[in-house]
Amino acid sequence: MPAVFALAITIAGVVWYVKECLDAGRLVGGGSTVGLACGIAAGSVIVFEMLLWPRKALRRLKLIPTKYWMSGHIWLGLASLPLAVVHSGFHLGGWLPTTFMVLFVFTILSGLYGLAMQNLLPRWMLRNLPAETIYNQIDYVSARTVDDARTLLIAACGRRRTRNAKEIEEADLVESAPQSIVVGAVRQSGRTRGRTLETRRVTQSRQDTEPLWNALDEIQPFLLRGALAATPVTEPNQARQWFSRLRSVCSDDSGFVIDSLERFCDQRRQFDLQSRSHRWLHAWLPIHVALSVAVTVLLAAHVWTALKYW
C-alpha cells in the first residue's frame, strides 16, 4: 500500500508539472502552483521520515505495525526526491537549496545502501558463515575454543616434556582424561545454527606430544585475536600449507587432532569475516541519521527564507 501511494503521488506530481510547463512554454519553478504543491509534499515526507525516532520511543502504543511504517519510510522517502526535483524546477539556485539538494541525494543513497545491506548481507552470511555466532560473544567463544583445543591435546597427547606450573596442572588432568571428549562444534539445522557440543573418541598419540603442543602455541594467538595476530595460520593459503607440514611430521593417529585444530582456525577466520560484515551492516546508519538531521535543518531554513522573501 505505501508503495502504491508513493508511486501515485510521484506520477501525479510529474504529470502535473509537465502539463504546467507545456502550458507556460517554459520550466516553471518552486513559486508556481505545481512547484509549491510538490515542495509541500516533499517537505511533508521529510517530516514524516523524521517521525521514525519518536515512533520508536512510542512503539509500545502500537499505533502502526513496524513493517508498514518502515515500508512507508522507504517508499515515501524515494518519492520525495522526484517531488523535490520538480519543486526546484530543475534549477538548484543559491547555496542553500544547492546544499540541501546535494545532502538530500546523499541521504537517499545512504538509505538505499542500508536497505541493500540489510536484505542481502544476512542471507549471504547465512550461506557462507556456518560458524557465525552472536557478535558480542565472539571473544568469549574464541576463548572457549582455545579451552577445547587444550582439552583435546590433554586427552590425546598428555603433558609436555618441559614442566612449568601450567603444564604440571595439565599433567594432573591427563591422568583422568577420558577416551572421549566433548568439545565445541558448529552445527546448522535449517535456519538455526550455533555452537553446540560434539562428543568424539580420541585416539592416543603420545608420540606427537611435542609437535602438537607447539602447534597450539603457534595458533593460539590467532584463535584468540583473529586477523590482528600475525601467525602462520592467519592467511587461508598459508594455513593450509602449515597444517600440511604439521601432518607430515605427525603420525596418522594425530589426524583427528590436527583436523580439529584446523577447523578451529577456520571457525576463527569466519568470526573475522562476520565482524567485517557486521560493520558493513551497521556503519551506514550513523551516516544516514546525520545526513537526515542536516537535511531537516536545511529544510527548516529553506522554508523560513522562502516565507521571508515571498
Tab-separated table of C-alpha atoms in Angstrom, residues 57 139 167 171 178 183 209 246 261 290:
chain	number	residue	atom	x	y	z
A	57	ALA	CA	10.036	5.766	21.573
A	139	ASP	CA	35.717	-13.161	22.073
A	167	GLU	CA	51.926	-27.932	32.428
A	171	ALA	CA	49.673	-33.390	33.723
A	178	PRO	CA	38.612	-39.797	29.249
A	183	VAL	CA	34.328	-30.002	22.501
A	209	THR	CA	53.093	-34.635	22.030
A	246	LEU	CA	52.211	-30.483	10.559
A	261	LEU	CA	42.840	-27.559	15.176
A	290	ALA	CA	23.476	12.596	10.454
